[in-house]
GROMACS .gro file of C-alpha atoms in nm:
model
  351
    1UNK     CA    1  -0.338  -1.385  -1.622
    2UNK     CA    2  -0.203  -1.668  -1.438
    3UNK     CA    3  -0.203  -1.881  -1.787
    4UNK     CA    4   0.128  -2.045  -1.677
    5UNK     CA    5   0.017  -2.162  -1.314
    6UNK     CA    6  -0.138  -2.485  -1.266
    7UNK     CA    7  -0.398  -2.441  -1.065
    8UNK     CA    8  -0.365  -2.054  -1.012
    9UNK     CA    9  -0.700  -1.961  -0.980
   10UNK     CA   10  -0.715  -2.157  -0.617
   11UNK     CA   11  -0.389  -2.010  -0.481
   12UNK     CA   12  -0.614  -1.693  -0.557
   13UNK     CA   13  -0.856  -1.853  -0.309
   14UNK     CA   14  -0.633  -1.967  -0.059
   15UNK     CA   15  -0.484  -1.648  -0.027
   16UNK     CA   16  -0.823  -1.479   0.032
   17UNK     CA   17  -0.899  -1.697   0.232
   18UNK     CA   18  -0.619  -1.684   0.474
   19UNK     CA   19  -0.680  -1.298   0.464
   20UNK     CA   20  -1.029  -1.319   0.586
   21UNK     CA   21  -0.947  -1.558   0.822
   22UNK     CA   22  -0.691  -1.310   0.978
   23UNK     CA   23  -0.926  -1.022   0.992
   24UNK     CA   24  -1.258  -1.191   1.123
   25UNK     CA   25  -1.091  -1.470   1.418
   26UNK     CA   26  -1.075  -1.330   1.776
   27UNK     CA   27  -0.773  -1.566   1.873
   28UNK     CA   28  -0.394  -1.474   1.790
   29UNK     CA   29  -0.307  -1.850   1.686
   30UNK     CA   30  -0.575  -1.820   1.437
   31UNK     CA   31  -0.520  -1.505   1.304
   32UNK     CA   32  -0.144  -1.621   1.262
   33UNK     CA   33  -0.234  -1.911   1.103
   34UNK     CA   34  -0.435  -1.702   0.852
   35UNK     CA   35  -0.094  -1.533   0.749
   36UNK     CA   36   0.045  -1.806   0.667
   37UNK     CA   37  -0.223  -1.970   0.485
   38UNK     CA   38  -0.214  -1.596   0.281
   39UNK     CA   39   0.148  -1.642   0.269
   40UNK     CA   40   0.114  -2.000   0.095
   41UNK     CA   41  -0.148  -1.899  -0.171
   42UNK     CA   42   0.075  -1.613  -0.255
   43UNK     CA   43   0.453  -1.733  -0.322
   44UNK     CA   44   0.338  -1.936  -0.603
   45UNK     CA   45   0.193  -1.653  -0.764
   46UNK     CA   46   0.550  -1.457  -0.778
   47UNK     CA   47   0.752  -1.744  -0.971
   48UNK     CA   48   0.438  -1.813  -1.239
   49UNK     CA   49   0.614  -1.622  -1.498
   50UNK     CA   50   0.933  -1.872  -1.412
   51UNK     CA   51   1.198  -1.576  -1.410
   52UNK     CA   52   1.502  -1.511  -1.258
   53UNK     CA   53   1.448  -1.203  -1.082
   54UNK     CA   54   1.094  -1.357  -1.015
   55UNK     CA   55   1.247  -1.597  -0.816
   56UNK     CA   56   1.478  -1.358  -0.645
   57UNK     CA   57   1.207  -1.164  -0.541
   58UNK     CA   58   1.025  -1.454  -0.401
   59UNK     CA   59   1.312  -1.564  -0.185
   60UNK     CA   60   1.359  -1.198  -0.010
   61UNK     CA   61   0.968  -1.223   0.013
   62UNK     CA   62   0.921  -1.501   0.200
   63UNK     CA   63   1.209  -1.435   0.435
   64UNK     CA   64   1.071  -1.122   0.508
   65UNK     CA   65   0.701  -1.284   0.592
   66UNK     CA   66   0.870  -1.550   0.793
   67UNK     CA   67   1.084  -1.293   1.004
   68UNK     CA   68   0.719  -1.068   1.030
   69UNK     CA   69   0.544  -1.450   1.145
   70UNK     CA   70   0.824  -1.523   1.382
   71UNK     CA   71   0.793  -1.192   1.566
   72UNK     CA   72   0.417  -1.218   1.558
   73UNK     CA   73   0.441  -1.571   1.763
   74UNK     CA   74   0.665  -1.513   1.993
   75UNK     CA   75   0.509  -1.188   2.085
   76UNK     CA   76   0.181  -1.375   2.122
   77UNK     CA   77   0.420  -1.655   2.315
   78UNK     CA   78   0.519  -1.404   2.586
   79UNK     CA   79   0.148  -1.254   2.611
   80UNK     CA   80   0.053  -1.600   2.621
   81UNK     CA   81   0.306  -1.685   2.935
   82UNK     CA   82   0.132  -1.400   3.104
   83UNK     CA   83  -0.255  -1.438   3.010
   84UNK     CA   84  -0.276  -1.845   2.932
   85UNK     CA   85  -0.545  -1.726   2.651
   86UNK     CA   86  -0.512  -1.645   2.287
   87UNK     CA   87  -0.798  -1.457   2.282
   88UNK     CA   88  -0.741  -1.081   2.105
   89UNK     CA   89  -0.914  -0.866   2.359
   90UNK     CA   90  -0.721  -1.034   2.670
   91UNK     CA   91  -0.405  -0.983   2.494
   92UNK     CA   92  -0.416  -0.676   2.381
   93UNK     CA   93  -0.502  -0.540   2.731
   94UNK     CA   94  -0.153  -0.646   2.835
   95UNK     CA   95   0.123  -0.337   2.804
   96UNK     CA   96   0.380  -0.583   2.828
   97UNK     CA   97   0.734  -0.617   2.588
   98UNK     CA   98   0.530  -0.893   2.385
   99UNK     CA   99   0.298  -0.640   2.246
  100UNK     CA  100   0.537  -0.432   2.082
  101UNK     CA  101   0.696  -0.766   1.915
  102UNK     CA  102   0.371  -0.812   1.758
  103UNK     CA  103   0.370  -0.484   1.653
  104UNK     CA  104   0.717  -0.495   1.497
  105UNK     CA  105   0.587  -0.810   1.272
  106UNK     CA  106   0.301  -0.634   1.157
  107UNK     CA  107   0.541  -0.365   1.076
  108UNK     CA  108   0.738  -0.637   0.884
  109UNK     CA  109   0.499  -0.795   0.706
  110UNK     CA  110   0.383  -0.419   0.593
  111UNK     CA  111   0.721  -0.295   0.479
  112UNK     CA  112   0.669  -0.011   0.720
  113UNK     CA  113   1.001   0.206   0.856
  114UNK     CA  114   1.266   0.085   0.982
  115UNK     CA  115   1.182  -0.269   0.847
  116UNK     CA  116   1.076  -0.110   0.499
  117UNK     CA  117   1.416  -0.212   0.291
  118UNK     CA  118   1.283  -0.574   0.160
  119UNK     CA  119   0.932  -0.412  -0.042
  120UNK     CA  120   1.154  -0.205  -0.306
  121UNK     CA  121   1.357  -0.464  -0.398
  122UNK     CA  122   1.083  -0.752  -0.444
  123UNK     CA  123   0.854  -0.488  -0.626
  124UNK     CA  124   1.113  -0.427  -0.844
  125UNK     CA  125   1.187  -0.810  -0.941
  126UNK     CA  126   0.790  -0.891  -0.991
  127UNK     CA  127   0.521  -0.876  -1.307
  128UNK     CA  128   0.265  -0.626  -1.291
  129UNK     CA  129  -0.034  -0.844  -1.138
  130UNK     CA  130   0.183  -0.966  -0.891
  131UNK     CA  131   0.279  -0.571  -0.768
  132UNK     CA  132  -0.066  -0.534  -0.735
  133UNK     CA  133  -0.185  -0.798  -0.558
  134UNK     CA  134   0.152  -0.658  -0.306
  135UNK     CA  135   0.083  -0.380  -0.280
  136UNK     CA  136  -0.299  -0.410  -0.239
  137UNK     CA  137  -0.443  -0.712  -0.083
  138UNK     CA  138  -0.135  -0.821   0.097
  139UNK     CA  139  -0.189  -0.489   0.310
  140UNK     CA  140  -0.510  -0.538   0.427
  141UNK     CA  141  -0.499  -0.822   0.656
  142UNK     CA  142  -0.205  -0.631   0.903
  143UNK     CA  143  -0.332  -0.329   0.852
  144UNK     CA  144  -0.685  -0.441   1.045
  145UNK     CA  145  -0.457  -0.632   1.277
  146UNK     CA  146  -0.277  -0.324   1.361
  147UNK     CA  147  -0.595  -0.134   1.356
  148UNK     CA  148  -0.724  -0.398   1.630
  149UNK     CA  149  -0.408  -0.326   1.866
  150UNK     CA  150  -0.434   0.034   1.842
  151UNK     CA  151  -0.827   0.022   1.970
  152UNK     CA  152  -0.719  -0.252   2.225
  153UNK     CA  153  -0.461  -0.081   2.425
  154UNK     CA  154  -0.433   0.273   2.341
  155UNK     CA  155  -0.136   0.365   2.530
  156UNK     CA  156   0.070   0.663   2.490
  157UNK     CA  157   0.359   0.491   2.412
  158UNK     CA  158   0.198   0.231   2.138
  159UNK     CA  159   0.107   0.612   1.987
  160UNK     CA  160   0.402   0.798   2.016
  161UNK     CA  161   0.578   0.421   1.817
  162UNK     CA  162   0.307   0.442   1.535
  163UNK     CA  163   0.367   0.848   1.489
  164UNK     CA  164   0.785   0.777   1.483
  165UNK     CA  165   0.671   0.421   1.219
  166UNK     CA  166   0.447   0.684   1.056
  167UNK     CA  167   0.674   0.970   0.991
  168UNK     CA  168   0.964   0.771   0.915
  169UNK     CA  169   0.754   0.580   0.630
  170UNK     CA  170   0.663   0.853   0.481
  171UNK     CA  171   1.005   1.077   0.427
  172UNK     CA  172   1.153   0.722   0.286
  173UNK     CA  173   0.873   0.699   0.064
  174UNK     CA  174   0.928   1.062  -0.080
  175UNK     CA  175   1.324   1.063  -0.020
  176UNK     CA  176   1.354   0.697  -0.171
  177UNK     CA  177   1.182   0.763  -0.476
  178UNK     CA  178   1.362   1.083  -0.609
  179UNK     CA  179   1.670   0.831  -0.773
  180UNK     CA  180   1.437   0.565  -0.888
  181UNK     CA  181   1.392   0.544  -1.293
  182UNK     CA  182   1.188   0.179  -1.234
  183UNK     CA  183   0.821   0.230  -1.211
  184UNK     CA  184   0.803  -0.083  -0.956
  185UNK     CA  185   1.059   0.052  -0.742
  186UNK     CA  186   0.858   0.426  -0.773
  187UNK     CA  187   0.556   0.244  -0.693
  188UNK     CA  188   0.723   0.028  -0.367
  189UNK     CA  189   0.820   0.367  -0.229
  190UNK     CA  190   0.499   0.515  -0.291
  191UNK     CA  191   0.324   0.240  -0.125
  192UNK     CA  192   0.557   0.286   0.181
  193UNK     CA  193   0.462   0.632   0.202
  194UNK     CA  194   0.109   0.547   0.180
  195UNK     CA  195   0.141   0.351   0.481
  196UNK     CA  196   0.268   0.603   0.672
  197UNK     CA  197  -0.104   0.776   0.584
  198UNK     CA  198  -0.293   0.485   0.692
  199UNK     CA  199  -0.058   0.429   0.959
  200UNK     CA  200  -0.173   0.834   1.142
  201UNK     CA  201  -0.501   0.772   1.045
  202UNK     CA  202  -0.588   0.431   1.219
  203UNK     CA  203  -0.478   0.631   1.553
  204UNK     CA  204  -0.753   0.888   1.517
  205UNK     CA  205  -1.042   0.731   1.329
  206UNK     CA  206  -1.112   0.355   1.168
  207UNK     CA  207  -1.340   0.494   0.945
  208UNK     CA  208  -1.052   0.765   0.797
  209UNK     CA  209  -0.813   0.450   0.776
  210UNK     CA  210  -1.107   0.240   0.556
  211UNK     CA  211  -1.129   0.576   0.336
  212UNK     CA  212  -0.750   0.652   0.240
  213UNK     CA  213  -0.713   0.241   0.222
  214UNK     CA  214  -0.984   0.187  -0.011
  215UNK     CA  215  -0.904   0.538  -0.238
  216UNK     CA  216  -0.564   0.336  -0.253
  217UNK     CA  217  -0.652   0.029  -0.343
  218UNK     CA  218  -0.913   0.202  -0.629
  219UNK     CA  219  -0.598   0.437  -0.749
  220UNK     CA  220  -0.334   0.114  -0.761
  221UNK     CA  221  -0.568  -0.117  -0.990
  222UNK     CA  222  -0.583   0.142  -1.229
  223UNK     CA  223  -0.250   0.230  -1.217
  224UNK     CA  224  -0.107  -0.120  -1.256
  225UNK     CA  225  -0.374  -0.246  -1.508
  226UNK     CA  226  -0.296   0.029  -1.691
  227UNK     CA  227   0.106  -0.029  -1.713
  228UNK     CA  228  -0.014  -0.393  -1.766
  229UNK     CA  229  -0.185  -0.294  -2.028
  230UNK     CA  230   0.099  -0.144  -2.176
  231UNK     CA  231   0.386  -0.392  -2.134
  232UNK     CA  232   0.316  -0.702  -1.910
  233UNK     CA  233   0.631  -0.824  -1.909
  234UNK     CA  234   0.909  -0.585  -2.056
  235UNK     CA  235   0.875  -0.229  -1.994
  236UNK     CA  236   1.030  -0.165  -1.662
  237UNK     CA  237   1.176   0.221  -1.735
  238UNK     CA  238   0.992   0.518  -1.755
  239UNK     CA  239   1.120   0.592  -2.071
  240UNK     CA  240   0.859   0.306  -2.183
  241UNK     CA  241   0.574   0.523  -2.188
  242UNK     CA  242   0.666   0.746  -2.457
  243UNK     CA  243   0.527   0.542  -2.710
  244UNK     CA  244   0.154   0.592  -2.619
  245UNK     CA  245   0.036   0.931  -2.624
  246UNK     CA  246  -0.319   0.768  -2.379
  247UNK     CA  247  -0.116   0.556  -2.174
  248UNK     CA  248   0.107   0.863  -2.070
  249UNK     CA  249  -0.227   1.086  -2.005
  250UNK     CA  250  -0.382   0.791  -1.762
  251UNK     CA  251  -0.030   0.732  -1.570
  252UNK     CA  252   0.019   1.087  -1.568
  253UNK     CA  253  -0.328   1.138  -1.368
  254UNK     CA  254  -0.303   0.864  -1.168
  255UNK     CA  255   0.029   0.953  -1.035
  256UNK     CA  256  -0.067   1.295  -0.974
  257UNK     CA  257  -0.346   1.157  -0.786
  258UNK     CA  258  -0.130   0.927  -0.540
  259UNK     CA  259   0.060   1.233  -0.479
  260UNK     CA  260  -0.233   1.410  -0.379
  261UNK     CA  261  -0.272   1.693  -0.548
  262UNK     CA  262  -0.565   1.874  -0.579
  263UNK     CA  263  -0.839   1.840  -0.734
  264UNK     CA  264  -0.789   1.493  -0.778
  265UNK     CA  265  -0.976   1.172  -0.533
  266UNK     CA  266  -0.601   1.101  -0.361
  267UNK     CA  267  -0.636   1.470  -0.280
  268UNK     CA  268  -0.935   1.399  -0.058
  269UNK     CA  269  -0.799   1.077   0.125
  270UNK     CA  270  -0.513   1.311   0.288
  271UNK     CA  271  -0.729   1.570   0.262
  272UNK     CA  272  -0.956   1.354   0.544
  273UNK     CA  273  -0.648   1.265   0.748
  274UNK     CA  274  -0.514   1.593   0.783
  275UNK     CA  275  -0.851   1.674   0.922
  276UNK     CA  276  -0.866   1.432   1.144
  277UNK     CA  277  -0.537   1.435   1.242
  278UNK     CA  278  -0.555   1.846   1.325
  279UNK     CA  279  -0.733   1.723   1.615
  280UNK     CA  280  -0.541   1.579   1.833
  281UNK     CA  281  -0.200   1.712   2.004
  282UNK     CA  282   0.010   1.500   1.685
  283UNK     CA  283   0.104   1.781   1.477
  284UNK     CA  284   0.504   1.729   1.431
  285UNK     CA  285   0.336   1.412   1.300
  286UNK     CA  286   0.134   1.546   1.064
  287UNK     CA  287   0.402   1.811   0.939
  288UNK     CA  288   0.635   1.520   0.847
  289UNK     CA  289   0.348   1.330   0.653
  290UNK     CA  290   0.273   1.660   0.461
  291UNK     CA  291   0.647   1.692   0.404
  292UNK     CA  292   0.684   1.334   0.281
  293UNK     CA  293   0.452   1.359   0.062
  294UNK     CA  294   0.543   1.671  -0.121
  295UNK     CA  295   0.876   1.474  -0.189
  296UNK     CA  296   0.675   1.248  -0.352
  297UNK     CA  297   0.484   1.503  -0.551
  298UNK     CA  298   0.789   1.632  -0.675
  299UNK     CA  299   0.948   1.343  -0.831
  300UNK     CA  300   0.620   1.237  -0.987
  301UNK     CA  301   0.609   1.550  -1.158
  302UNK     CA  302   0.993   1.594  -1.225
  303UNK     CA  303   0.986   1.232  -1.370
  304UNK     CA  304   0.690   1.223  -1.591
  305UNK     CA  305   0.655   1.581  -1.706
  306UNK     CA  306   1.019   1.505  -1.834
  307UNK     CA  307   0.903   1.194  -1.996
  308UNK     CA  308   0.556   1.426  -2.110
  309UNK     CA  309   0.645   1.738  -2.245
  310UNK     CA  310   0.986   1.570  -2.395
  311UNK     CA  311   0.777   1.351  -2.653
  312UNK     CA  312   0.482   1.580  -2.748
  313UNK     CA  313   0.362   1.601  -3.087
  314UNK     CA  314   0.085   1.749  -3.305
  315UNK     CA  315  -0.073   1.483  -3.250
  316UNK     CA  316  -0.376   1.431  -3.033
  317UNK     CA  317  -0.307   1.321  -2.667
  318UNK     CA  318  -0.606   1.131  -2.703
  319UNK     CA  319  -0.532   0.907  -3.003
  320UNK     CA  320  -0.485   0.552  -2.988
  321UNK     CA  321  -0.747   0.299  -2.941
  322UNK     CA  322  -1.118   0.324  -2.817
  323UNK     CA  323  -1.007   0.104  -2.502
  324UNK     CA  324  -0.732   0.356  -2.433
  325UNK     CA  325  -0.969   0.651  -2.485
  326UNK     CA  326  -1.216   0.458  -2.294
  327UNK     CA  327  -0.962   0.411  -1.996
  328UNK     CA  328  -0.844   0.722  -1.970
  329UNK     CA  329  -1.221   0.859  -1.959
  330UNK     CA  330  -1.319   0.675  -1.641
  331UNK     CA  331  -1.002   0.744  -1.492
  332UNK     CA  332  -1.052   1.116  -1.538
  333UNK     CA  333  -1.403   1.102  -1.415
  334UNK     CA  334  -1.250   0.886  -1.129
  335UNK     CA  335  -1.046   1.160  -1.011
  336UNK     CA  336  -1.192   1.491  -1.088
  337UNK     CA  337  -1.532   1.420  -1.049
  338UNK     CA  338  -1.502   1.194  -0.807
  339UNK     CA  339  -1.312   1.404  -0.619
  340UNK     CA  340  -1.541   1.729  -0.658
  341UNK     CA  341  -1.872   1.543  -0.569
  342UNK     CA  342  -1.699   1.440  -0.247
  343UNK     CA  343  -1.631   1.788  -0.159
  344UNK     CA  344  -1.966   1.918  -0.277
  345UNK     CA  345  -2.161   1.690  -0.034
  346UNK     CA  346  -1.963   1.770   0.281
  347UNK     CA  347  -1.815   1.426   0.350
  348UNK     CA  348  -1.644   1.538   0.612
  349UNK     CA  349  -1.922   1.691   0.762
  350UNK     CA  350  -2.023   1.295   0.918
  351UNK     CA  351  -1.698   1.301   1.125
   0.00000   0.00000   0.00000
């Protein structure tokens, strides 16, 4: 995978490092420094394939972390002024103007709205593994962070700025993807309006954020492996898939399942949010998720059942080799029956 990096396998563990170092220290300067160690073991990983647009992407990366770490520190600075601690749960008891800097940086450092424009355009330069190490692990470390704030100091206006971050991420995610004919760039906006999701649900229930975050994360590595699979290094246009009668059956599902559609497992994620969300006073919030992601829906389904129904054959959909067949059989058992034994036992019915 990361044949061409010396030594890639320990940027691997540096970065996961750095990430559980973020989300398990109860001091700020620690859980910056985490970041950045995350940040280190990861920009080697985007130039291993030695490319130009590799290296593009890289560059608008790491200026976007650094601008995210910059606001994180000085936000912590001013709490800091205020408090002389870095501990979390002092600091995050402070409704002062350096809590919402922190916020911004985690907003940053997510690609959520209105600092969102930077994560279509690296996407878009990077290899498959790469994507999905962006738009997986790199998530999970500010998401927690943000999750921490949001239990900290629960104050009406921290809430009211994560419904506006949440909304807005998810009508860019379903209004930028309608033009896009590159699967990365698809994919960056669908991970933007993803976060929006996770965004609403962290400010009703932690456990409903862990859900819809780890349905996510399941749904992305078998999307990406499976365009990996495919093409590692070539096929960036949708017209790629054509060729493979399986591959278009497994990226067909799994797309329909990001977009939610019933009766697949991303169905049951929103599905979960909605019904937590339906519970509080936030329902202009919740309209303009729902709305976002029925943009999304649509040009999923306007782009691949083009792509589909254009190159059918007599042949079997099936066809190909018994990997392929064997791929596209967990992934349908992933998301149908996964989806209906979820519903069958009453998850929801622990909430």
């Amino acid at each position: 995978m990361f044949s061409t990096l010396p030594f890639g396998y320990m940027f691997l563990l540096v970065m996961g490092a750095g990430t559980l170092l973020s989300i398990s220290s109860i001091h700020w300067l620690s859980i910056w420094a985490g970041l950045e160690i995350n940040l280190i073991g990861f920009l080697p990983m985007l130039v291993y394939q030695k490319s130009v647009s590799e290296s593009e992407s890289a560059v608008k990366y790491f200026i976007a972390q650094a601008l995210g770490s910059s606001f994180l520190i000085f936000g912590s600075l001013l709490m800091f002024n205020i408090s002389f601690t870095w501990d979390l749960y002092t600091l995050m008891s402070l409704k002062t103007f350096g809590f919402l800097v922190m916020v911004s940086g985690l907003c940053v450092k997510l690609g959520l709205f209105p600092f969102h424009y930077w994560l279509p355009s690296v996407m878009a330069g990077l290899p498959w593994v790469t994507c999905l190490l962006l738009g997986t692990w790199q998530k999970i470390a500010p998401l927690f962070l943000m999750l921490c704030l949001v239990e900290m100091n629960h104050s009406y206006m921290l809430i009211l700025i994560l419904c506006i971050i949440s909304a807005g991420s998810s009508l860019i995610g379903g209004f930028g993807g309608m033009n896009q004919t590159q699967i990365r760039a698809l994919l960056a906006y669908s991970s933007i309006g993803h976060l929006g999701w996770m965004t609403f649900a962290l400010l009703h229930s932690e456990w409903a954020m862990k859900f819809y975050l780890g349905v996510y994360i399941v749904i992305s590595i078998c999307m990406f492996l499976s365009l990996w699979k495919q093409e590692s290094g070539n096929m960036k246009n949708i017209d790629g898939l054509k060729y493979s009668k399986s591959m278009q059956m497994n990226i067909m599902l799994l797309l329909l399942s990001l977009g939610g559609l019933p009766p697949l497992l991303g169905f049951i994620s929103k599905w979960l949010v909605v019904l937590v969300g339906t519970s509080n006073a936030l329902l202009w919030t919740l309209s303009l998720l729902i709305l976002g992601s029925l943009m999304s829906l649509f040009y999923y389904l306007s782009l691949f059942f083009s792509v589909f129904l254009s190159s059918i054959k007599k042949e079997s959909i099936v066809g190909g080799s018994i990997g392929m067949s064997g791929m596209l059989a967990f992934i349908i058992t992933l998301n149908l029956l996964g989806g209906i034994f979820l519903v069958s036992n009453d998850l929801f019915s622990i909430l």
